[in-house]
Structure formats: C-alpha cells, structure tokens
Short mmCIF file of C-alpha atoms and ligand atoms in Angstrom, two decimals:
data_model
loop_
_atom_site.label_atom_id
_atom_site.label_comp_id
_atom_site.label_asym_id
_atom_site.label_seq_id
_atom_site.Cartn_x
_atom_site.Cartn_y
_atom_site.Cartn_z
CA MET A 1 -0.69 8.94 18.36
CA SER A 2 2.32 9.05 15.71
CA THR A 3 4.47 12.26 16.67
CA THR A 4 6.69 12.06 13.77
CA GLN A 5 5.39 13.79 10.76
CA THR A 6 3.72 11.36 8.37
CA THR A 7 5.72 10.92 5.04
CA VAL A 8 3.96 10.29 1.67
CA TYR A 9 6.49 9.41 -1.31
CA LEU A 10 5.20 10.09 -4.83
CA ILE A 11 6.57 7.65 -8.01
CA ASP A 12 5.10 9.03 -11.64
CA ASP A 13 6.84 9.63 -14.68
CA GLU A 14 4.16 12.88 -15.29
CA PRO A 15 6.41 16.01 -13.23
CA GLU A 16 3.08 18.09 -13.49
CA LEU A 17 0.90 14.99 -11.35
CA VAL A 18 3.54 15.02 -9.27
CA SER A 19 3.57 18.70 -8.29
CA LEU A 20 -0.50 18.65 -8.44
CA LEU A 21 -0.31 15.20 -6.14
CA SER A 22 2.51 16.89 -3.96
CA GLU A 23 0.49 20.03 -3.36
CA VAL A 24 -2.86 18.14 -2.01
CA VAL A 25 -0.57 16.10 0.21
CA THR A 26 1.27 19.35 1.74
CA GLN A 27 -2.21 20.91 1.89
CA LEU A 28 -2.93 18.05 4.52
CA GLY A 29 0.13 19.11 6.63
CA LEU A 30 1.86 16.08 5.35
CA SER A 31 5.88 15.81 4.31
CA VAL A 32 5.78 15.05 1.01
CA ARG A 33 8.45 13.96 -1.94
CA GLY A 34 8.64 13.69 -5.16
CA PHE A 35 10.13 10.92 -7.99
CA THR A 36 9.76 10.59 -11.60
CA ARG A 37 12.14 7.45 -11.49
CA ALA A 38 11.95 4.77 -9.31
CA GLY A 39 15.26 3.78 -9.33
CA GLN A 40 16.13 7.72 -7.78
CA PHE A 41 13.87 6.66 -5.21
CA PHE A 42 15.47 3.54 -4.21
CA LYS A 43 18.43 5.31 -4.15
CA GLU A 44 17.47 7.90 -1.65
CA VAL A 45 14.99 6.29 0.11
CA ARG A 46 16.46 3.22 2.15
CA GLN A 47 13.74 2.59 4.97
CA PHE A 48 9.92 4.11 6.21
CA THR A 49 8.70 5.50 8.95
CA ASN A 50 5.49 3.22 9.94
CA ASP A 51 2.79 5.38 8.86
CA ALA A 52 5.01 5.85 5.51
CA ILE A 53 2.26 5.84 1.83
CA LEU A 54 3.66 5.95 -1.21
CA ILE A 55 2.11 6.42 -3.78
CA LEU A 56 2.93 4.28 -7.04
CA ASP A 57 2.12 4.92 -10.88
CA LEU A 58 1.99 1.26 -12.15
CA HIS A 59 3.30 2.96 -15.47
CA ILE A 60 6.56 4.42 -15.79
CA PRO A 61 9.60 3.65 -17.57
CA GLU A 62 12.79 1.60 -16.78
CA MET A 63 11.73 -0.03 -13.28
CA ASP A 64 7.27 -0.34 -13.86
CA GLY A 65 5.14 -0.30 -10.43
CA ILE A 66 5.66 -4.21 -10.40
CA GLU A 67 8.89 -4.57 -10.29
CA VAL A 68 8.64 -1.53 -7.37
CA MET A 69 6.10 -3.38 -5.31
CA ARG A 70 8.10 -6.18 -5.27
CA ARG A 71 11.52 -4.19 -3.85
CA LEU A 72 9.69 -3.03 -1.33
CA VAL A 73 8.67 -7.05 -0.35
CA GLN A 74 11.92 -6.90 0.36
CA MET A 75 12.14 -4.41 2.19
CA ASP A 76 12.22 -3.84 6.46
CA ASN A 77 8.65 -1.82 7.22
CA PRO A 78 7.00 -0.84 3.91
CA PRO A 79 4.54 1.92 3.46
CA ALA A 80 1.23 1.28 2.32
CA LEU A 81 0.40 1.52 -1.23
CA VAL A 82 -1.93 4.19 -3.29
CA LEU A 83 -1.32 2.72 -6.56
CA ILE A 84 -2.91 4.65 -10.05
CA SER A 85 -3.18 3.68 -13.46
CA GLY A 86 -4.17 5.24 -16.92
CA ARG A 87 -5.04 1.94 -18.07
CA ASP A 88 -7.03 -0.90 -17.98
CA ILE A 89 -8.74 -1.12 -14.57
CA GLY A 90 -8.08 -5.01 -14.47
CA VAL A 91 -4.29 -3.77 -14.52
CA LEU A 92 -5.13 -2.08 -11.35
CA HIS A 93 -7.29 -5.36 -9.83
CA ALA A 94 -4.22 -7.07 -10.87
CA ALA A 95 -1.37 -5.41 -9.21
CA GLU A 96 -3.90 -5.02 -5.91
CA LYS A 97 -3.99 -8.49 -6.07
CA LEU A 98 -0.44 -9.32 -6.17
CA GLY A 99 0.54 -7.12 -3.44
CA ARG A 100 -2.23 -7.76 -1.13
CA ALA A 101 -0.82 -11.79 -1.76
CA HIS A 102 2.78 -10.37 -0.36
CA ASN A 103 0.82 -8.52 2.22
CA LEU A 104 1.88 -5.78 1.21
CA ASP A 105 -0.70 -2.57 2.32
CA ILE A 106 -2.39 -1.64 -0.77
CA LEU A 107 -4.97 1.66 0.85
CA ALA A 108 -6.74 2.18 -2.20
CA SER A 109 -5.90 2.03 -6.36
CA LEU A 110 -7.59 5.30 -8.48
CA THR A 111 -7.75 5.69 -12.64
CA LYS A 112 -6.16 8.40 -14.21
CA PRO A 113 -7.03 11.01 -14.09
CA VAL A 114 -6.76 10.83 -10.74
CA SER A 115 -9.58 12.51 -8.56
CA LEU A 116 -7.87 14.87 -5.82
CA GLN A 117 -11.24 14.73 -3.84
CA ARG A 118 -10.73 10.98 -3.47
CA LEU A 119 -7.07 11.16 -3.00
CA ARG A 120 -7.59 13.90 -0.10
CA GLN A 121 -10.57 11.34 1.49
CA LEU A 122 -8.23 8.80 1.29
CA LEU A 123 -5.18 10.17 2.86
CA GLU A 124 -7.21 12.03 5.92
CA ILE A 125 -8.99 8.59 6.29
CA HIS A 126 -5.82 6.90 6.97
CA MET A 127 -4.19 9.36 8.96
CA ALA A 128 -7.38 10.13 11.17
CA GLY A 129 -9.21 8.09 13.63
CA SER A 130 -9.69 8.54 17.51
CA PRO A 131 -6.67 8.50 19.12
CA LYS A 132 -7.77 6.54 22.26
CA VAL A 133 -9.79 3.63 20.52
CA GLU A 134 -8.40 3.64 16.68
CA SER A 135 -5.07 5.72 16.59
CA ASN A 136 -2.26 4.78 14.15
CA PRO A 137 -2.90 1.13 13.01
CA ARG A 138 -0.11 -0.18 11.00
CA ASP A 139 2.07 0.63 13.85
CA ARG A 140 -0.28 -2.24 16.17
CA LEU A 141 0.37 -4.57 12.60
CA LYS A 142 3.93 -4.72 12.68
CA TYR A 143 4.71 -6.93 15.89
CA VAL A 144 4.29 -10.60 15.34
CA PRO A 145 3.35 -12.09 18.47
CA SER A 146 3.88 -15.81 19.19
CA PRO A 147 1.33 -18.35 20.32
CA GLU A 148 2.40 -18.78 23.80
CA GLU A 149 1.68 -14.90 24.09
CA LEU A 150 -1.82 -15.37 22.87
CA GLN A 151 -3.22 -18.17 25.62
CA GLN A 152 -1.59 -16.14 28.05
CA ALA A 153 -3.53 -13.60 26.58
CA LEU A 154 -7.03 -15.27 26.69
CA ARG A 155 -5.89 -16.81 30.16
CA GLN A 156 -5.59 -12.66 31.52
CA ASP A 157 -8.30 -11.74 30.05
CA GLN A 158 -5.72 -9.34 27.64
CA LEU A 159 -8.58 -9.84 24.76
CA VAL A 160 -11.23 -6.96 24.06
CA LEU A 161 -14.22 -6.60 21.85
CA HIS A 162 -14.86 -3.38 20.20
CA TYR A 163 -18.32 -2.55 18.31
CA GLN A 164 -18.87 -1.06 15.24
CA PRO A 165 -22.10 0.19 14.70
CA GLN A 166 -24.56 -1.20 11.33
CA VAL A 167 -27.21 1.24 10.34
CA ASP A 168 -30.90 0.45 8.13
CA ILE A 169 -30.15 2.53 5.71
CA PRO A 170 -33.86 4.07 5.04
CA SER A 171 -34.45 4.67 8.73
CA GLY A 172 -30.54 5.49 9.74
CA VAL A 173 -31.69 3.53 13.03
CA CYS A 174 -27.95 1.48 14.13
CA THR A 175 -29.83 -1.64 14.83
CA SER A 176 -26.85 -4.21 14.90
CA VAL A 177 -23.32 -4.30 15.63
CA GLU A 178 -20.30 -6.02 14.29
CA ALA A 179 -17.63 -7.61 17.71
CA LEU A 180 -14.70 -7.02 16.50
CA VAL A 181 -11.35 -8.75 18.79
CA ARG A 182 -8.35 -6.53 19.72
CA TRP A 183 -5.71 -7.27 21.91
CA HIS A 184 -4.33 -5.15 24.37
CA HIS A 185 -1.03 -6.49 24.52
CA PRO A 186 1.15 -5.42 27.69
CA GLU A 187 3.86 -4.33 26.03
CA HIS A 188 3.09 -3.52 22.65
CA GLY A 189 -0.18 -1.74 22.84
CA LEU A 190 -3.35 -2.66 21.21
CA LEU A 191 -2.88 -5.25 18.51
CA LEU A 192 -5.78 -5.76 15.77
CA PRO A 193 -6.96 -9.11 14.34
CA LYS A 194 -4.69 -8.76 11.57
CA GLY A 195 -1.75 -9.11 13.29
CA PHE A 196 -3.22 -12.57 15.76
CA ILE A 197 -5.78 -13.80 13.54
CA PRO A 198 -4.02 -15.90 10.83
CA MET A 199 -1.20 -16.63 13.89
CA ALA A 200 -4.72 -18.16 15.77
CA GLU A 201 -5.89 -19.96 13.05
CA GLN A 202 -2.54 -21.75 12.19
CA TYR A 203 -1.57 -22.85 15.38
CA ASP A 204 -5.02 -24.07 16.27
CA LEU A 205 -5.81 -21.81 18.87
CA ILE A 206 -8.53 -20.08 16.90
CA THR A 207 -11.68 -22.01 18.55
CA LEU A 208 -10.45 -21.35 21.89
CA LEU A 209 -10.38 -17.51 20.98
CA THR A 210 -14.04 -17.68 19.39
CA HIS A 211 -15.37 -19.13 22.77
CA TRP A 212 -13.58 -16.22 24.41
CA VAL A 213 -15.06 -14.08 21.96
CA VAL A 214 -18.51 -15.50 22.11
CA GLU A 215 -18.67 -16.07 25.75
CA HIS A 216 -18.18 -11.70 25.66
CA VAL A 217 -20.41 -11.48 23.23
CA VAL A 218 -23.00 -12.89 25.19
CA GLU A 219 -22.73 -11.41 28.28
CA GLN A 220 -22.55 -7.77 26.45
CA SER A 221 -25.69 -8.62 24.72
CA GLN A 222 -27.46 -9.40 27.78
CA GLN A 223 -26.38 -6.15 29.67
CA TRP A 224 -27.47 -4.23 27.02
CA GLN A 225 -30.75 -5.92 27.18
CA ARG A 226 -31.03 -5.16 30.83
CA GLN A 227 -30.36 -1.55 29.92
CA GLY A 228 -32.69 -1.25 27.27
CA ILE A 229 -30.66 -1.23 24.21
CA SER A 230 -31.91 -3.67 21.76
CA LEU A 231 -29.13 -4.64 19.47
CA GLU A 232 -28.40 -8.00 17.65
CA VAL A 233 -24.60 -8.31 17.38
CA SER A 234 -22.36 -10.19 14.86
CA VAL A 235 -19.80 -12.03 15.63
CA ASN A 236 -16.56 -13.14 12.91
CA ILE A 237 -16.09 -17.00 12.92
CA SER A 238 -13.47 -19.16 10.74
CA ALA A 239 -13.52 -22.42 9.33
CA ARG A 240 -12.22 -24.35 11.83
CA ASP A 241 -14.98 -23.20 14.42
CA ILE A 242 -17.25 -25.05 11.86
CA ILE A 243 -15.47 -27.99 11.43
CA GLY A 244 -14.72 -28.82 14.69
CA SER A 245 -17.84 -28.98 15.53
CA THR A 246 -17.33 -27.59 18.79
CA LEU A 247 -19.43 -23.66 18.24
CA PRO A 248 -22.90 -25.21 18.15
CA LYS A 249 -22.86 -26.94 21.42
CA GLN A 250 -21.40 -24.08 23.10
CA LEU A 251 -23.38 -21.85 21.79
CA TYR A 252 -26.77 -23.64 22.64
CA GLY A 253 -25.79 -24.30 25.95
CA LEU A 254 -24.90 -20.41 26.15
CA LEU A 255 -28.10 -19.38 24.46
CA GLU A 256 -29.76 -21.21 26.93
CA SER A 257 -28.36 -20.56 30.15
CA LYS A 258 -28.79 -16.76 29.72
CA GLN A 259 -31.94 -17.35 28.18
CA LEU A 260 -31.23 -14.93 25.17
CA ASP A 261 -32.45 -14.87 21.94
CA PRO A 262 -30.76 -16.80 19.36
CA THR A 263 -32.37 -14.43 16.26
CA CYS A 264 -30.75 -11.69 17.99
CA LEU A 265 -26.64 -13.29 17.10
CA THR A 266 -25.26 -13.39 13.81
CA LEU A 267 -22.14 -15.55 12.55
CA GLU A 268 -20.37 -14.18 9.89
CA VAL A 269 -18.29 -16.77 7.66
CA THR A 270 -16.48 -15.59 4.99
CA GLU A 271 -16.62 -15.97 1.81
CA SER A 272 -13.73 -17.63 0.62
CA ALA A 273 -13.61 -19.82 3.63
CA LEU A 274 -17.06 -21.12 2.50
CA MET A 275 -15.39 -22.16 -0.64
CA GLY A 276 -12.53 -23.71 0.80
CA GLU A 277 -12.90 -25.18 4.09
CA LEU A 278 -15.99 -24.72 5.10
CA ALA A 279 -17.53 -26.45 1.89
CA GLY A 280 -17.69 -29.93 3.05
CA SER A 281 -19.52 -28.50 6.67
CA LEU A 282 -22.13 -26.68 5.50
CA ASP A 283 -24.59 -29.01 6.90
CA ILE A 284 -23.23 -28.01 10.67
CA LEU A 285 -24.02 -24.19 9.23
CA THR A 286 -27.98 -24.91 8.08
CA GLN A 287 -28.46 -26.36 11.91
CA LEU A 288 -27.37 -23.11 13.35
CA ARG A 289 -29.37 -21.52 10.93
CA THR A 290 -32.62 -23.62 12.03
CA LYS A 291 -31.95 -22.55 16.12
CA GLY A 292 -32.54 -19.22 14.87
CA ILE A 293 -28.81 -18.14 14.56
CA ALA A 294 -28.27 -15.63 11.27
CA LEU A 295 -26.25 -16.36 8.87
CA SER A 296 -24.01 -13.65 7.01
CA VAL A 297 -21.39 -14.19 4.24
CA ASP A 298 -18.47 -11.65 5.01
CA ASP A 299 -15.78 -10.14 2.52
CA PHE A 300 -18.68 -10.77 -0.18
CA GLY A 301 -16.84 -10.67 -3.89
CA THR A 302 -13.80 -11.93 -2.77
CA GLY A 303 -14.32 -15.92 -2.59
CA TYR A 304 -15.19 -16.64 -6.22
CA SER A 305 -18.40 -18.74 -4.74
CA SER A 306 -21.10 -19.34 -7.56
CA LEU A 307 -24.64 -18.60 -6.83
CA SER A 308 -25.35 -22.60 -6.86
CA GLN A 309 -22.66 -22.95 -4.21
CA LEU A 310 -24.58 -19.60 -2.21
CA LEU A 311 -28.01 -21.48 -2.22
CA LYS A 312 -25.89 -24.72 -0.26
CA ALA A 313 -25.96 -22.85 3.00
CA PRO A 314 -29.30 -21.04 4.35
CA PHE A 315 -27.15 -17.80 4.42
CA SER A 316 -29.36 -14.62 6.10
CA GLU A 317 -27.04 -11.75 4.93
CA LEU A 318 -24.50 -11.18 2.78
CA LYS A 319 -21.84 -7.94 3.12
CA ILE A 320 -20.60 -6.62 0.19
CA ASP A 321 -16.57 -6.59 0.55
CA ARG A 322 -15.57 -2.83 1.45
CA SER A 323 -12.71 -3.03 -2.07
CA PHE A 324 -15.95 -2.36 -3.91
CA VAL A 325 -18.15 0.17 -1.34
CA SER A 326 -14.45 1.95 -1.19
CA ARG A 327 -14.84 2.61 -5.34
CA LEU A 328 -18.87 3.05 -5.70
CA THR A 329 -18.24 6.39 -6.96
CA THR A 330 -15.33 6.83 -9.03
CA GLU A 331 -15.17 3.70 -10.61
CA ALA A 332 -17.90 1.86 -12.95
CA GLU A 333 -17.57 -1.75 -12.45
CA ALA A 334 -17.79 -1.59 -9.19
CA GLN A 335 -21.06 -0.11 -9.05
CA ALA A 336 -22.11 -2.84 -11.32
CA ILE A 337 -20.75 -5.04 -8.59
CA VAL A 338 -22.56 -3.40 -5.94
CA LYS A 339 -25.78 -3.22 -8.17
CA THR A 340 -25.34 -6.72 -8.76
CA CYS A 341 -24.95 -8.05 -5.43
CA ILE A 342 -28.12 -6.09 -3.96
CA LEU A 343 -30.20 -7.80 -6.72
CA LEU A 344 -28.91 -11.07 -6.08
CA SER A 345 -29.04 -10.60 -2.01
CA HIS A 346 -32.76 -9.53 -2.24
CA GLU A 347 -33.95 -12.28 -4.99
CA LEU A 348 -32.48 -14.97 -2.16
CA ASN A 349 -34.19 -12.88 0.32
CA MET A 350 -30.97 -12.19 2.35
CA ARG A 351 -30.34 -8.74 3.87
CA VAL A 352 -27.56 -7.00 2.31
CA VAL A 353 -25.09 -5.71 4.08
CA ALA A 354 -22.30 -2.38 2.47
CA GLU A 355 -18.98 -2.63 4.91
CA GLY A 356 -15.77 0.06 4.98
CA VAL A 357 -18.86 2.99 4.33
CA GLU A 358 -16.14 6.03 4.25
CA THR A 359 -18.03 9.15 2.19
CA LYS A 360 -21.26 10.48 2.32
CA GLU A 361 -21.54 10.27 -1.36
CA GLN A 362 -20.95 6.32 -0.98
CA TYR A 363 -24.07 6.08 1.60
CA GLN A 364 -26.29 7.93 -0.60
CA GLN A 365 -25.90 5.69 -3.58
CA LEU A 366 -26.05 2.96 -1.77
CA ARG A 367 -29.40 4.26 -0.42
CA GLU A 368 -30.31 4.65 -4.09
CA LEU A 369 -29.61 1.34 -5.08
CA GLY A 370 -32.05 -0.16 -2.39
CA CYS A 371 -28.78 -1.45 -0.25
CA ASP A 372 -30.44 -2.49 3.47
CA MET A 373 -27.51 -1.63 5.89
CA ALA A 374 -24.50 0.59 6.30
CA GLN A 375 -21.34 -0.10 8.25
CA GLY A 376 -17.97 2.37 8.32
CA TYR A 377 -16.17 4.99 9.42
CA LEU A 378 -18.84 7.38 8.09
CA ILE A 379 -20.70 5.75 10.77
CA SER A 380 -18.55 5.05 13.53
CA LYS A 381 -15.49 3.21 13.77
CA PRO A 382 -15.50 0.20 15.70
CA VAL A 383 -16.22 1.43 19.97
CA PRO A 384 -15.82 0.05 22.98
CA ALA A 385 -18.95 -1.33 24.76
CA GLU A 386 -19.49 2.03 26.92
CA GLU A 387 -19.88 3.54 24.14
CA ILE A 388 -22.71 2.28 22.31
CA LYS A 389 -25.62 4.08 23.21
CA PRO A 390 -29.30 3.73 23.23
CA ASN A 391 -31.70 4.46 20.08
CA MET A 392 -28.36 5.36 18.09
CA VAL A 393 -29.53 7.10 14.93
CA PHE A 394 -26.88 8.10 12.00
CA ARG A 395 -28.15 11.10 10.15
CA PRO A 396 -25.59 11.47 7.16
P1 C2E B 401 -14.20 -7.85 9.06
O1 C2E B 401 -15.18 -9.08 9.54
O2 C2E B 401 -14.34 -7.54 7.30
O3 C2E B 401 -14.82 -6.84 10.12
C1 C2E B 401 -14.75 -5.33 8.99
C2 C2E B 401 -12.99 -4.59 9.05
O4 C2E B 401 -13.37 -3.59 8.39
C3 C2E B 401 -12.37 -4.06 10.31
O5 C2E B 401 -11.66 -4.43 10.71
C4 C2E B 401 -13.01 -2.70 10.90
O6 C2E B 401 -12.56 -2.17 11.95
C5 C2E B 401 -12.50 -2.47 8.91
N1 C2E B 401 -13.69 -0.94 8.83
C6 C2E B 401 -14.95 -1.52 8.86
N2 C2E B 401 -15.43 0.30 8.38
C7 C2E B 401 -14.21 0.89 7.55
C8 C2E B 401 -14.11 1.62 6.91
O7 C2E B 401 -15.39 2.11 6.34
N3 C2E B 401 -13.19 1.73 6.17
C9 C2E B 401 -11.36 1.11 6.72
N4 C2E B 401 -10.92 0.61 6.00
N5 C2E B 401 -12.34 -0.41 7.15
C10 C2E B 401 -13.18 -0.47 8.09
P2 C2E B 401 -10.75 -5.00 11.99
O8 C2E B 401 -11.63 -4.90 13.24
O9 C2E B 401 -9.08 -4.73 12.10
O10 C2E B 401 -10.65 -6.58 11.51
C11 C2E B 401 -10.47 -7.07 10.45
C12 C2E B 401 -10.58 -8.79 10.44
O11 C2E B 401 -10.38 -9.65 11.00
C13 C2E B 401 -12.85 -8.59 9.86
O12 C2E B 401 -12.64 -8.47 9.09
C14 C2E B 401 -12.23 -10.08 10.36
O13 C2E B 401 -12.43 -11.09 9.55
C15 C2E B 401 -11.46 -10.82 11.49
N6 C2E B 401 -11.55 -10.48 13.09
C16 C2E B 401 -11.88 -9.53 13.50
N7 C2E B 401 -12.61 -9.93 15.15
C17 C2E B 401 -12.51 -11.32 14.70
C18 C2E B 401 -13.09 -12.19 15.73
O14 C2E B 401 -13.55 -12.08 16.44
N8 C2E B 401 -12.47 -13.69 15.09
C19 C2E B 401 -12.37 -13.70 14.08
N9 C2E B 401 -12.10 -15.13 13.68
N10 C2E B 401 -12.23 -13.17 13.18
C20 C2E B 401 -11.81 -11.46 13.57
MG1 MG B 402 -16.86 -9.25 9.41
MG1 MG B 403 -16.00 -7.81 5.93
#
C-alpha cells in the first residue's frame, strides 16, 4: 500500500464549493489543496504523487477545464480526474472522452449540485482495495514494459489470472467468474492489463497471451469441477485472436482433451473491436457459437454499434459498460441507457450483465430494471482462484 498520504486537488471558481468539497476530502483522512483559479494551481503544483486526484470544474474563468486537461497531458504523472460541470451533461461526456483519448485517468464526472455522498463513495473506492491483491492500481499503470519482457513473462509464467465473481441478481448466487490477467513483474510488482494488453496487441503477442490465458482457464475450470465448484468462466479475447483464427482450433482441442463442456466458457469481445477489425470475421464467431461456446459483447454502449450489426453475430450476452452503471442512480440519461440495454438484450434473447457495480443503490436499481447479472467491487474485486469458494451467495 502507498505510504504517502494521497493529495486531492480542487479547482472550482466558487470558493464555497471548494471549502465544502475540501471538508468531505479531509473527513476521509486525505490531504486537500483547493484553488479558485487554474493559473494558481499550475504555479504552485509542479508534480504529483502517484495516487493524486484532481477534482476539476470545467467552467472556470481564464483557463477553462479543457485547457487544464491539455496542460496536464504534458506533465509527468498527471493526477486522476473527477470532472464537474453545472451545465449540459453532454459537455461532461465530451470532456471525458477527450481526457480518455489523451490517456488521462478519468474517475468520474459529476453534475452540479455535486452529490457529496457520491463524491465520498468515489474517493473511498479509489483509495480502497485489498492490499494483497488490488491495491494502489495507479502505481502499476506507470511502468511500460517492453515486448521482450512480455515474451519472457509468458515463458516464465509471470502472468497470473484473477477471477471476478458475477452474480445472478434475483438469487444472489455466483454462477460465473470473469478471468482477468495480471502480471507479477519481478521488479515492478503487479501490473494491470491496461499496462500491457495494448502493447501485446501492437507487437503481435496477443495471440500468445490469449493462448496462455485460455489454457490456464480451462485447467482452473477442471480443478473447480473436481472440487464440486460449478462456475462458468468468461475470457476476454482480442480481435486479432479471431482474425488470426488459431483460437477456435486451440479451444476445440483443449475442450476435447480435457473433456470440458463448452457451455461453461464465454468469450468476451469488446463492442469497439466488433465494430472495427472484427466486422469482417463474424463467421468465425458464429462457428464458435455453434460449438456451444457463449459469446459476450463487452463494454457495451461505448462502441457505436447499430442494432443490425449486433444481430449479425450470435451473441448470447451483453455487458453494460461501467461508465453507465456508475451514473445509473444519479443521472437520468444513464438510467435511460441502462434500461434500454436491458430491454434490447431481452428482446434479442441475450443475458445482460451490469459491469462495475459499486453501490447497493445501483444493485437495487438494476434488480428493479430486470438486469440478469451483476459484477463489480460491491460484490468482489477480482481475486486469485483460491479465494473463489463453492456456493458463493451475495446478499446486498
Ligand atoms: P473488462 O473486460 O471490461 O473487465 C472489467 C474491468 O473492470 C477489470 O479491470 C475489473 O477489475 C474492473 N472492474 C470490475 N468491477 C469494477 C468496479 O466495481 N469498479 C471499477 N472501478 N472497476 C471494476 P482490469 O482487470 O484492469 O481489466 C481491464 C481490461 O483489460 C478488461 O476490461 C479487458 O478488456 C482487458 N483484459 C483483462 N484481462 C484480459 C485478458 O486476459 N485478455 C485480453 N485480451 N484482455 C484482457
Ligand atoms: Mg471483460
Ligand atoms: Mg468490460
């Protein structure tokens, strides 16, 4: 765990809001520095610690929020951002997208009047985490490993899979888990996928990595079966795995040799991959589906797919992106999107999973809206296989 105290910076031109928000931050035991002008902020703050956070009002005089984000991109180690705006929600979303496109870590965006409860929750979630497994994730995003290091890591089994439970909302029973890869780097500790998956894709190492993941998932599933733990497992795959088309062969071979039921496996592809590179390879996905392997659209709502595109491949599951779930109980627009995703999935006979469920309120609302499954820190963070117990039931 980090030993230095986290600093939360605030920039808002309303001094009353700065002092109100400062109070919330201090109550959580974090140190705070408030500014009413961005110019002053940049004059006084030249560098950030790894877990720093900046709460930024987009509409400030002289240098506005967008300009602040531009300046942050040019600095080493920029803080994670919480954006706030008193105007149109569309402005917030556009700013969020812009920030993400520049690799800024956007924790959330909030409309004014700012819900103090939501802010508290956000900061708590950012700071929380089981130290053993998932602590201080921002540290681990900083190191950029080389392709050679990843090849070595694959050979030396430095990768490890963590599993995040998914529960059936009506019963609370954990029926499946998602396998999420981590890298135990010998010098830099536990690295998260964001720090090496894009590199693996860029340097054509993703197929090797997916093979490693699939092999370990199949082995783990067998082990769970032997222990009487019955769980479906979801695996994230990249467009390259499908286009290269070695994955189906590997999968059929493994499932046959290990005598594993294909219906216990789900392959997740992101909506943006589906609409981009994968658009021409839907036949391979269809082939996988006919063998009984389930297919899931991951991060749904972020990839601009049309209904007809969705219908072209036989998906069995849709995962509503975390960015909508996180705003479900505070923004009418997000609620409308989540509701529509649920209706759409059910019309298409697909199971619908909400990603990134962090609060009881979100869980309750998802239940009322008829969402089938939930996954998120409220239920459990991703954990090592040994921490997955038989008959896990979630009671909110
Ligand atoms: P994803 O497939 O959408 O996985 C969900 C991500 O959200 C995971 O991040 C998980 O730890 C995180 N998450 C789950 N619940 C919550 C929550 O309540 N709050 C918050 N803030 N986050 C939550 P992770 O493990 O860092 O993985 C990020 C992405 O990396 C994954 O997104 C997936 O696209 C990719 N990835 C992970 N493992 C693999 C893999 O084996 N192969 C490939 N190709 N991609 C992978
Ligand atoms: Mg996924
Ligand atoms: Mg996802």
